[in-house]
Coordinates of C-alpha atoms (C1' of nucleotides) in Angstrom, one line a residue:
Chain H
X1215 CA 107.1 78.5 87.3
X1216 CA 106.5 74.9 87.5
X1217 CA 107.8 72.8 90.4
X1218 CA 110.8 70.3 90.0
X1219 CA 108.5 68.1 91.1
X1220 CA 106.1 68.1 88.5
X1221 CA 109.0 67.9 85.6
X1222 CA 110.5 65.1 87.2
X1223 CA 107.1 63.1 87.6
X1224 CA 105.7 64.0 84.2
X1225 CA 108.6 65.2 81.9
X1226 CA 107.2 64.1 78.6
X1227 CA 103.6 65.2 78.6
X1228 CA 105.4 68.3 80.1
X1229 CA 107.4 68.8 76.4
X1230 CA 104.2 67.3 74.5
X1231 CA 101.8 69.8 76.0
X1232 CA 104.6 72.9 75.5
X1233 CA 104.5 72.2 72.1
X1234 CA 101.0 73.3 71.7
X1235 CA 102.3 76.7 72.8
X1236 CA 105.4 76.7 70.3
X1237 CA 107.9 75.6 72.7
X1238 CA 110.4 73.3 72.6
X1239 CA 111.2 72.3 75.9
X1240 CA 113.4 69.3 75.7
X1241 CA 116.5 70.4 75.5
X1242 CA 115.4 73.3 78.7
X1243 CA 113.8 70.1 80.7
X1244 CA 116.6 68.1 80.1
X1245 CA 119.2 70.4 81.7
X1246 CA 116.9 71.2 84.3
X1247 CA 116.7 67.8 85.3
X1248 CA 120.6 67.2 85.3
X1249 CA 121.2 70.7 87.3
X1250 CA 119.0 69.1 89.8
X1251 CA 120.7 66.1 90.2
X1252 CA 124.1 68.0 90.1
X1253 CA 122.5 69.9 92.6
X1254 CA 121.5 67.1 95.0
X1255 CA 125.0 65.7 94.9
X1256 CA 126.4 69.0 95.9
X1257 CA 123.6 69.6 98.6
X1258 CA 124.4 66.3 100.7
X1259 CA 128.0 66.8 100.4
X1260 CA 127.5 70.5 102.2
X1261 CA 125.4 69.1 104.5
X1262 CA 127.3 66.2 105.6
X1263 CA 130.7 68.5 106.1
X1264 CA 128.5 71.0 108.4
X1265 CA 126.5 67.9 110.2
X1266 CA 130.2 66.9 110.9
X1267 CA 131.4 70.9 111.8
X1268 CA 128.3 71.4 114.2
X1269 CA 129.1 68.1 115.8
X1270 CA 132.7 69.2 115.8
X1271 CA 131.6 72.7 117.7
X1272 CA 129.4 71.1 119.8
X1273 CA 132.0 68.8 121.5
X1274 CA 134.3 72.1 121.8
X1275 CA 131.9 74.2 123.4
X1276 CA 132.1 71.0 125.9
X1277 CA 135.3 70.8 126.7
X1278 CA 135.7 74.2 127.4
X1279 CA 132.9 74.1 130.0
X1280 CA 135.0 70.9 131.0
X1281 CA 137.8 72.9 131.4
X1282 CA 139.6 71.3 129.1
X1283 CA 141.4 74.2 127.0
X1284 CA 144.0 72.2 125.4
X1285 CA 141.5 69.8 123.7
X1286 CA 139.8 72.3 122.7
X1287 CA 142.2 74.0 120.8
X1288 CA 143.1 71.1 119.0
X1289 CA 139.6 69.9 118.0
X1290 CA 139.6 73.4 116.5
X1291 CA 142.7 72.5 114.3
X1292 CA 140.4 69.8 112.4
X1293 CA 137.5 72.5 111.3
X1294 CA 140.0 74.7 109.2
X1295 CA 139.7 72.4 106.4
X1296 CA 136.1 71.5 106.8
X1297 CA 135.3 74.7 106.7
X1298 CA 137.5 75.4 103.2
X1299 CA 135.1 72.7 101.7
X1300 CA 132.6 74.2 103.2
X1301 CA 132.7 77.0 101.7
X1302 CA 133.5 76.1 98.6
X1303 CA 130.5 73.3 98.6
X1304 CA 128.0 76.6 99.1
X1305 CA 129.7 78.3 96.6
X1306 CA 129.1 75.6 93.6
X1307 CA 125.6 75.2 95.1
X1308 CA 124.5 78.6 95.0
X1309 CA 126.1 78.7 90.9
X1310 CA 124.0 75.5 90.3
X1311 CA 120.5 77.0 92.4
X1312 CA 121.0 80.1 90.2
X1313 CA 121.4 77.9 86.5
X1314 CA 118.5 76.1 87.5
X1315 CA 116.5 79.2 88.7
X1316 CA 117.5 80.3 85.6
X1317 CA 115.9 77.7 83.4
X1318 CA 113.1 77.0 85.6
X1319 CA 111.7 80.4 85.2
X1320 CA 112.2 80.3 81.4
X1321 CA 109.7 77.3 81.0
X1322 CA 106.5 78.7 80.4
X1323 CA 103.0 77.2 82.0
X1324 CA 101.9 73.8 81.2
X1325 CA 98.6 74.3 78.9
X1326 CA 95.3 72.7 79.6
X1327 CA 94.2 69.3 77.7
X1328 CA 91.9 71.6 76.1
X1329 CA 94.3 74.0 74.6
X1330 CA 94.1 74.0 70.8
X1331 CA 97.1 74.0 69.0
X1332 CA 97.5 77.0 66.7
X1333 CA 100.2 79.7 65.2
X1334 CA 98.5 83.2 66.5
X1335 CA 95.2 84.8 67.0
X1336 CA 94.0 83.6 64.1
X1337 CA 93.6 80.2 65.3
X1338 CA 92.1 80.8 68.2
X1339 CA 88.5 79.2 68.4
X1340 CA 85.0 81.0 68.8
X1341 CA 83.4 78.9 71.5
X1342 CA 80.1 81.1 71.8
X1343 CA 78.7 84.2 69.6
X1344 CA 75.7 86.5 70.9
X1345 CA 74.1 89.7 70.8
X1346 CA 72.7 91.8 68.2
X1347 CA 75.1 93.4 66.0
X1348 CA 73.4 96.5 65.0
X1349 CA 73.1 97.9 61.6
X1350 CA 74.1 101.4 61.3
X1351 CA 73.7 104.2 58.9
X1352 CA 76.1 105.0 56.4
X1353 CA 77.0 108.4 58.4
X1354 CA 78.1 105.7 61.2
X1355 CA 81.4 107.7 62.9
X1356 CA 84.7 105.4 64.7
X1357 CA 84.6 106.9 68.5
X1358 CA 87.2 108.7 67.6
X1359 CA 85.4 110.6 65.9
X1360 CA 82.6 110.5 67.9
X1361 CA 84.3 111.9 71.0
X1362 CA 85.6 114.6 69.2
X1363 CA 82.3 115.9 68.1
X1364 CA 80.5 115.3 71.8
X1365 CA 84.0 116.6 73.4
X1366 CA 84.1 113.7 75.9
X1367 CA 87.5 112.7 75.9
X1368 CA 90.6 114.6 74.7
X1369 CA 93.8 113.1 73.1
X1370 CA 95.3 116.3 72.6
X1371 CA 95.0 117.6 76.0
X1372 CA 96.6 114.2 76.8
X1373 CA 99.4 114.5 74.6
X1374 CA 100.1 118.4 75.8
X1375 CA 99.9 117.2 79.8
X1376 CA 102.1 113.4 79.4
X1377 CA 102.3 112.1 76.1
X1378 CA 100.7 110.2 73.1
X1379 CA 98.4 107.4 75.0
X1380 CA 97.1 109.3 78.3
X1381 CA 93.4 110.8 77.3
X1382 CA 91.7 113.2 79.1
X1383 CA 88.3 112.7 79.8
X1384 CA 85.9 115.3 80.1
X1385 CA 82.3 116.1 81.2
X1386 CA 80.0 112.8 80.8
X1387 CA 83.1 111.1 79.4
X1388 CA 84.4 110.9 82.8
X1389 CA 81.0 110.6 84.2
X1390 CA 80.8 107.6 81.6
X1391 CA 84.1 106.0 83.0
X1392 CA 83.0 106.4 86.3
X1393 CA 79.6 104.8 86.2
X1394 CA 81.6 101.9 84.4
X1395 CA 83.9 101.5 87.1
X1396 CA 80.5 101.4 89.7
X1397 CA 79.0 99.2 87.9
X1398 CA 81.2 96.7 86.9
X1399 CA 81.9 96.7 91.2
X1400 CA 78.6 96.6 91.9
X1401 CA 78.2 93.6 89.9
X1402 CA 81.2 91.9 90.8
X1403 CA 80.1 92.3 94.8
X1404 CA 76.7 90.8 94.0
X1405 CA 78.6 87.7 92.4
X1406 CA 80.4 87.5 96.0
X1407 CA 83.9 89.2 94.9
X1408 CA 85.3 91.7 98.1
X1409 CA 86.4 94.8 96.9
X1410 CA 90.0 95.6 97.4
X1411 CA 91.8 99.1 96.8
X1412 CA 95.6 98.5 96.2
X1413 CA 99.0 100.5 95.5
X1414 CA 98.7 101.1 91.9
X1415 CA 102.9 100.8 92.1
X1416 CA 104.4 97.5 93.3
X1417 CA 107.7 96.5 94.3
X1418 CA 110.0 93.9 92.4
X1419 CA 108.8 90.5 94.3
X1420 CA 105.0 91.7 93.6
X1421 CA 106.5 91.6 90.0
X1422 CA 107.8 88.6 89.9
X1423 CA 105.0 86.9 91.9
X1424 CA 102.8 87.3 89.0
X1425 CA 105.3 86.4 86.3
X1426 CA 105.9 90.0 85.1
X1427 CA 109.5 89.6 86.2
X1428 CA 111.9 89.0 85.1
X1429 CA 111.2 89.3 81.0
X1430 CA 108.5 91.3 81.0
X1431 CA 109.6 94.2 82.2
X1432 CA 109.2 95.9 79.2
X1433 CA 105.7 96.1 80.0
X1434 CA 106.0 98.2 82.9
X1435 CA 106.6 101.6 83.5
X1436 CA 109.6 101.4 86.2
X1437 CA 110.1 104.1 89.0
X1438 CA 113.8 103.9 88.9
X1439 CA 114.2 106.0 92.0
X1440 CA 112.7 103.4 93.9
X1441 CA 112.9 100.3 92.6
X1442 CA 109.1 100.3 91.9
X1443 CA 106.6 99.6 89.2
X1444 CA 103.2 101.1 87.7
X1445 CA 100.8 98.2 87.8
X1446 CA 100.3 97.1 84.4
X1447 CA 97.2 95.7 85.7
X1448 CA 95.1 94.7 89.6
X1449 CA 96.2 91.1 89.0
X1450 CA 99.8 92.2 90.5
X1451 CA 98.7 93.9 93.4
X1452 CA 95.9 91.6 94.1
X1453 CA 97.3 88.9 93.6
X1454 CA 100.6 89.5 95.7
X1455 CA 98.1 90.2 98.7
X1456 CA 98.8 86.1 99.0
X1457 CA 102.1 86.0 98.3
X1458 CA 104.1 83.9 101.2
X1459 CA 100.8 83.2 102.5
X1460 CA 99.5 79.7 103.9
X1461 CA 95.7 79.7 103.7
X1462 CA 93.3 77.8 105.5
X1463 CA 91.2 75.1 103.2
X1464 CA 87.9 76.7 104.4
X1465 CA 88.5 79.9 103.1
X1466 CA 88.6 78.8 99.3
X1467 CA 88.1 80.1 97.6
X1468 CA 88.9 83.5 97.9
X1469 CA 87.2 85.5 95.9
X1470 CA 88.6 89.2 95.0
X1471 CA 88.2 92.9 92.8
X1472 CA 89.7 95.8 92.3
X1473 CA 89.2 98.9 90.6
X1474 CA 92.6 100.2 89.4
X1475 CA 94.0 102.7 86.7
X1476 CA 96.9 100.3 84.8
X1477 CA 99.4 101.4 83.1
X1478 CA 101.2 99.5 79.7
X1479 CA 104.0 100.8 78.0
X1480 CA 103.2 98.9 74.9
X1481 CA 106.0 100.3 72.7
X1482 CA 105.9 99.4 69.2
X1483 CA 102.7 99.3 67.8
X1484 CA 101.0 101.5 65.2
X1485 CA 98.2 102.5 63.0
X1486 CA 94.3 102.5 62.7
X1487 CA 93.9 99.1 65.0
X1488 CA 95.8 101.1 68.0
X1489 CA 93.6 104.7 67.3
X1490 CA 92.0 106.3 69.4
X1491 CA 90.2 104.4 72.8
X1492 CA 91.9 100.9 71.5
X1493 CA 95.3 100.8 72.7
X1494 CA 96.4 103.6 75.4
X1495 CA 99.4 103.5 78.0
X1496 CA 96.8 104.4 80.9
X1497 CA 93.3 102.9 80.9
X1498 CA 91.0 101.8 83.7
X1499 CA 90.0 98.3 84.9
X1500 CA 88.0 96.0 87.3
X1501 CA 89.8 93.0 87.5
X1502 CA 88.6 89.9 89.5
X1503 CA 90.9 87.5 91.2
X1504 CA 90.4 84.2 93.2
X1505 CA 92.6 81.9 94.9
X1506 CA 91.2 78.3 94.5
X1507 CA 92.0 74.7 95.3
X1508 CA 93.4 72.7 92.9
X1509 CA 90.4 70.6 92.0
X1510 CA 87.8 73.7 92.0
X1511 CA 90.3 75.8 90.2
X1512 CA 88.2 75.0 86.3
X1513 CA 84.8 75.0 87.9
X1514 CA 85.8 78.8 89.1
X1515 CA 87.5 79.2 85.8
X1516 CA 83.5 78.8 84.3
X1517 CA 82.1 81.1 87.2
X1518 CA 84.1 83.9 85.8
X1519 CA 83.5 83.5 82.5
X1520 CA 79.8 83.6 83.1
X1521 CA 80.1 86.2 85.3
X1522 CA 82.0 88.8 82.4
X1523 CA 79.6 87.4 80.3
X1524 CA 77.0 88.6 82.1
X1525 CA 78.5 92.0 82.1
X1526 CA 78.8 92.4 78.3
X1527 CA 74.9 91.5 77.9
X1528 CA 73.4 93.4 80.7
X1529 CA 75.8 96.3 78.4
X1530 CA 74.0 94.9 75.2
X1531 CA 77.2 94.5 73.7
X1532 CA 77.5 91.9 70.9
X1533 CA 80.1 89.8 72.4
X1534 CA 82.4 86.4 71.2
X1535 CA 84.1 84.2 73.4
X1536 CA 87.4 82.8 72.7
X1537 CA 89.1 80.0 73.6
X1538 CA 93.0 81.2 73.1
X1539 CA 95.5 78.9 71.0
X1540 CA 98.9 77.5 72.1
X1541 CA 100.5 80.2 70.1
X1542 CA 98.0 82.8 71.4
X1543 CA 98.1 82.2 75.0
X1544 CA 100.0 83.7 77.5
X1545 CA 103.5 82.6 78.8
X1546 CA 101.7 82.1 82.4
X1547 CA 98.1 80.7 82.0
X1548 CA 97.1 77.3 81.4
X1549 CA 94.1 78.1 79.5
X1550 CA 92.2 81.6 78.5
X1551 CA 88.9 83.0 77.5
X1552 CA 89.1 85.8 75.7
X1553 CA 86.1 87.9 75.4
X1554 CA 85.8 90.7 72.1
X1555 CA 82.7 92.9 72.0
X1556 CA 82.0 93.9 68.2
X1557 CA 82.5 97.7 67.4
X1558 CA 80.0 98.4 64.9
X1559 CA 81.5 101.7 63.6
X1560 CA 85.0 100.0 63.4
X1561 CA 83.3 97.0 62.3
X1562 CA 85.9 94.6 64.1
X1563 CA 86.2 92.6 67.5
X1564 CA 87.7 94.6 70.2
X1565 CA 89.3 92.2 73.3
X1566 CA 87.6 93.3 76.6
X1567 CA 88.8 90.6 78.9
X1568 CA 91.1 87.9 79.2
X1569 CA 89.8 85.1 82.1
X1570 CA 92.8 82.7 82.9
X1571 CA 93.2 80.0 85.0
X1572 CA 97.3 79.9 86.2
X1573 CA 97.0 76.7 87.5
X1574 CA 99.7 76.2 90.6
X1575 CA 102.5 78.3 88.0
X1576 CA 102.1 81.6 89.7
X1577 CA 101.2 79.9 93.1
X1578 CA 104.6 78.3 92.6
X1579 CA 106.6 81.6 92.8
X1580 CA 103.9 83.6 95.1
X1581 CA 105.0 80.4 97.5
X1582 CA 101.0 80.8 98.1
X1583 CA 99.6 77.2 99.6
X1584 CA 96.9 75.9 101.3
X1585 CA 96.3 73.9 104.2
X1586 CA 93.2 71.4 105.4
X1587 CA 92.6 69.5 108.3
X1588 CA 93.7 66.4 106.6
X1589 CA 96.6 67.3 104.9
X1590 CA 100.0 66.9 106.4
X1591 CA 102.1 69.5 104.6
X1592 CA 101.0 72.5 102.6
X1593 CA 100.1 72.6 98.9
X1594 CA 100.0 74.9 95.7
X1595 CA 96.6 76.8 95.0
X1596 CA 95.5 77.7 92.1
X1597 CA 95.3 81.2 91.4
X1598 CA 93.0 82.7 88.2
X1599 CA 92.5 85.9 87.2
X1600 CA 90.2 87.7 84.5
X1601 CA 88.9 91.5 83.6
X1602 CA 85.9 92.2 84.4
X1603 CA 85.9 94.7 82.6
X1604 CA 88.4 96.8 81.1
X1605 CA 86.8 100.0 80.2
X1606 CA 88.2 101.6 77.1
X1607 CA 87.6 99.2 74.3
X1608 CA 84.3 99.0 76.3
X1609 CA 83.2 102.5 76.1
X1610 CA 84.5 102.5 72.1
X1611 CA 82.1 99.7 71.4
X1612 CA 78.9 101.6 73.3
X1613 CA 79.5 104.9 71.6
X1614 CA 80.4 103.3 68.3
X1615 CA 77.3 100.7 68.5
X1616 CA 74.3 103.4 70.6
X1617 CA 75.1 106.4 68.4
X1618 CA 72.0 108.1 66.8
X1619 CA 71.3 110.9 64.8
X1620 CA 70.4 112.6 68.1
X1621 CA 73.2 111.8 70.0
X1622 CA 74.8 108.2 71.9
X1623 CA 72.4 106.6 74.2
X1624 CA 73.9 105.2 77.2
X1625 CA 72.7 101.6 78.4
X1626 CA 69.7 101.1 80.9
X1627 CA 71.9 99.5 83.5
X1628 CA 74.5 102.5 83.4
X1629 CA 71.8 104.9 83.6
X1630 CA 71.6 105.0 87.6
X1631 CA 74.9 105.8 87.4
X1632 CA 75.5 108.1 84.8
X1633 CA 72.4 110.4 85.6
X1634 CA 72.1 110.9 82.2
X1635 CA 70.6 108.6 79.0
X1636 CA 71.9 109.8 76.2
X1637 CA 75.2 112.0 75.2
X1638 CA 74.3 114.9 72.7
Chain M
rG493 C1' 114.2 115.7 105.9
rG494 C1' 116.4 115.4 111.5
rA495 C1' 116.9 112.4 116.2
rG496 C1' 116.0 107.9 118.7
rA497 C1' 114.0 102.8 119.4
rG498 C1' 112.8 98.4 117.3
rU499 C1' 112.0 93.8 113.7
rU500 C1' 112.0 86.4 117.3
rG501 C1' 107.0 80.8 115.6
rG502 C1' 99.4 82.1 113.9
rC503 C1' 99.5 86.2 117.8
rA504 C1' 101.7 88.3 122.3
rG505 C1' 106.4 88.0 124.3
rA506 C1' 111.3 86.0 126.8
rG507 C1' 116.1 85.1 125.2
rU508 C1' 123.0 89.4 124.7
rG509 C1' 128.1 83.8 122.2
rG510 C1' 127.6 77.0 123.1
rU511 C1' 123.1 72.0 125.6
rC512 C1' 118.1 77.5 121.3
rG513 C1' 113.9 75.6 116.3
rA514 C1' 114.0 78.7 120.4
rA515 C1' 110.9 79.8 127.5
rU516 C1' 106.0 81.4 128.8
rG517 C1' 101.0 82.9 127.7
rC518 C1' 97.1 83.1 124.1
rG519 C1' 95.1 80.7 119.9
rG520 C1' 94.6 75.9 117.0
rC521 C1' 94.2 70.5 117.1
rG522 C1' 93.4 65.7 120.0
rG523 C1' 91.8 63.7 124.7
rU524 C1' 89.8 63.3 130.1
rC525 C1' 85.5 65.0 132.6
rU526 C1' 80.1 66.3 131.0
rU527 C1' 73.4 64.4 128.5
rG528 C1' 75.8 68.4 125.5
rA529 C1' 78.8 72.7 126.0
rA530 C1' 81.9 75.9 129.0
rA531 C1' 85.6 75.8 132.8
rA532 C1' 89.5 72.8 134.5
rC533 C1' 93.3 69.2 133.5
rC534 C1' 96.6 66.2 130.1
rG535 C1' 98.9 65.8 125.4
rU536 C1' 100.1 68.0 120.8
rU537 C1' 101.1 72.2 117.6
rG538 C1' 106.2 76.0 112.0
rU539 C1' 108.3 75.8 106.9
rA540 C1' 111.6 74.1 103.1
rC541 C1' 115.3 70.9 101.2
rC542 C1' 118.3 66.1 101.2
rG543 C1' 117.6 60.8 102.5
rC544 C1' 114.1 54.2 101.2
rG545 C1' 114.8 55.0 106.4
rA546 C1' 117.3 56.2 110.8
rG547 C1' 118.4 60.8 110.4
rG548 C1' 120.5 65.3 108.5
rU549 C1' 120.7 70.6 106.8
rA550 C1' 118.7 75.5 106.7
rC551 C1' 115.4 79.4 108.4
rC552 C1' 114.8 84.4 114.8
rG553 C1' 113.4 91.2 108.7
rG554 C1' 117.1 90.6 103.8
rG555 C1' 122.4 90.3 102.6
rG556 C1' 127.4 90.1 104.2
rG557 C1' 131.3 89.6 108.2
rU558 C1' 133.8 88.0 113.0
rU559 C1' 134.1 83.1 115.6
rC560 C1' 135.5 76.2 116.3
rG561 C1' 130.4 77.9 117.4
rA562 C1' 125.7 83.7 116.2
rA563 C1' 118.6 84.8 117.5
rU564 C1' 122.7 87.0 120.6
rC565 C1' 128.7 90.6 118.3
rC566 C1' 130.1 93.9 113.7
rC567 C1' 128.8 96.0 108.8
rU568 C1' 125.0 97.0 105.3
rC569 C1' 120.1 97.4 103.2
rA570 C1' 114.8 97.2 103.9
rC571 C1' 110.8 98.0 106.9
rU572 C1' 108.1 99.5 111.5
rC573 C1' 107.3 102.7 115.7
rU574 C1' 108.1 107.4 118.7
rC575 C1' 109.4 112.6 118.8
rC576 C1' 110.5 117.0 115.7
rG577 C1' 110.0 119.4 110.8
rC578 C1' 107.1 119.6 106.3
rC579 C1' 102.4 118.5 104.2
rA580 C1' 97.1 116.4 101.2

RNA sequence: GGAGAGUUGGCAGAGUGGUCGAAUGCGGCGGUCUUGAAAACCGUUGUACCGCGAGGUACCGGGGGUUCGAAUCCCUCACUCUCCGCCA
């Protein structure tokens, strides 16, 4: 959410820059700015009635100590109307606040400078190719198939036990997914990022810290019962950690990872490009979170990016990065990297992470700020996020892209882990 | 699941209808003293909104109510703790 602040101060480069993302934000920017203003009208009218009603009570609460009873009484005869306009002064106010609550949560993120313009994925630019892609032989087999023959991860069972989009995995499958998961946290330590093990279900205000509430909520799977939601990723929880938080300058920036299982509900999608390990409703992820000041925030935007770059080649995955569109990016991020790793069997690009920089928009409803020595009241941080890595689109590109006549060889750097080199 | 007790500023903790944004202690910040530090002493110390400013408004877990006036009384929800039950 951006701050009234900002779309007063800088309402047209606000509706220029929107419309690299498609949006036309005029006519929304316009009526927020008049709500405001209807808002601030109504405000100091309130105010002024109960400056006048506690001055009112004050002097009552006097007499009576005074002894004065009959003074009293009168003085009490004045607040009935006061406190008729009052009321009905908090009850436009709170109509307006909501209207422009309302609006202010439908404008979507500012994006940065460097944002291209574009319709969809398609226009999304390439900023850096590497890696080997590897030639295979004509009896190359999709993971799909792949699994089936090694028996390392189960649809079927899946299906039987939940539902379509739930695999089981079996044997060195789940050895695989677990030596992913250590290494991907080993790795992220190393770069400096403390672990963190969260509630895999949050509550509403977690979900609408992050900008998963309220439109998204699609997305989520939604315990009913309680009120609460399956994470649809570690940025909620994680992120939430600093929600109503005012942090010290020193400690930015903070630097956070955590392991979670996610869950999507992803209706409405089908066919090959969603088979098998490339689009499920329960899949695994590291995810890596910091919490920076504003003018770090892109520097730290680059450290992430190098640092899930150096995950997909120490893999020896041939990897692209992307630099998302207007049309591509999300609703909340000011600019994205995506990263694809290149699934030899599929022979496509597979998305394995998206590294965003939010900028002060999720700050803004987290209420997260920061506070240095200097500073006389508290400001937005800047709060970025990125997967590092989500496994299953991973572990389709390293069975897809390692298999051999003799079986799948498993990476050196996952070796230590698995206990194994080669699944056969 | 049953019974009871709680929720106050960064923390601890007082406050049961008016002068309470809130005592006191700790912590933080600034200073005096000191070669420096510690101790001691003095001062200072929340957030948001409105206003050019003076200043004003709101916030004592959330929401609602009673009252001229609520941290304080009532209702309701959430959470925490203690005991019992159940249980990985």
């Amino acid at each position: 959410m951006l701050t009234l602040k900002q779309i007063a101060e800088n309402t047209d480069s606000i509706v220029e820059r929107l419309a690299v993302k498609r949006f036309d934000a005029r006519p929304v920017v316009d009526k927020i700015l008049a709500l405001n203003e209807k808002r601030k009208t109504i405000l100091t009218t309130a105010e002024e009635a109960k400056a006048e009603m506690n001055s009112i009570s004050k002097a009552i609460g006097q007499l009576f100590k005074e002894g004065k009873a009959q003074e009293a009484n009168a003085a009490k005869a004045k607040t009935v109307s006061l406190k008729e306009s009052i009321k009905n002064a908090d009850e436009e106010l709170a109509l307006v606040e909501a209207e422009l609550n309302e609006q202010l949560v439908s404008l979507p993120n500012v994006p940065h400078e460097s944002v291209p313009a574009g319709k969809g994925e398609e226009d999304n630019v390439v900023v850096k190719e590497a890696g080997e892609i590897p030639v295979l032989s004509d009896a190359k087999k999709p993971h799909w198939d792949l699994i089936k023959q090694y028996d390392i991860i189960d649809f079927e069972l899946g299906n039987k036990i939940t539902g379509a989009g739930f695999p089981v995995y079996k044997g060195k499958g789940a050895r695989l997914q677990r030596a992913l998961i250590n290494f991907f946290l080993d790795e992220g330590e190393k770069a400096g990022f403390l672990e963190v093990l969260p509630p895999v279900v949050v509550n509403e205000d977690s979900g609408f810290g992050t900008g998963q509430l309220p439109d998204k909520e699609g997305q989520m799977y939604h315990v009913t019962a309680d009120n609460l939601y399956l994470v649809p990723t570690a940025e909620v929880p994680v992120t939430n950690i600093y929600r109503d938080v005012i942090v010290n300058e020193e400690e930015l920036p903070i630097k956070n990872m955590a392991y979670t299982p996610c869950f999507r509900r992803e209706a409405g999608s089908w066919g090959a490009h969603v088979r098998g390990l490339n689009r499920l409703h329960q899949f695994d992820k590291v995810e890596i979170v910091q919490i920076a000041k504003p003018e770090q925030s892109y520097q730290v935007l680059e450290e992430m990016v190098a640092h899930v770059e150096n995950l997909v080649n120490k893999l020896g995955l041939p990897y692209r990065i992307l630099k998302l569109c207007g049309g591509d990016i999300s609703f909340t991020s000011a600019l994205t990297f995506d990263f694809e790793v290149y699934s030899a069997a599929q022979e496509r690009w597979l998305e394995v992470s998206s590294v965003s920089n939010f900028e002060a928009f999720q700050a803004n409803r987290l209420k997260c700020r920061y506070k240095g020595k200097d500073m006389k009241r508290p400001e937005l941080v800047h709060t970025l996020n990125g997967s590092a890595l989500a496994l299953p689109r991973i572990l389709a590109a390293i069975l897809e892209n390692n298999q051999t006549e003799n079986g799948i060889q498993i990476p050196e750097v996952l070796q230590p882990y698995t206990g194994f080199a080669v699944i056969n």
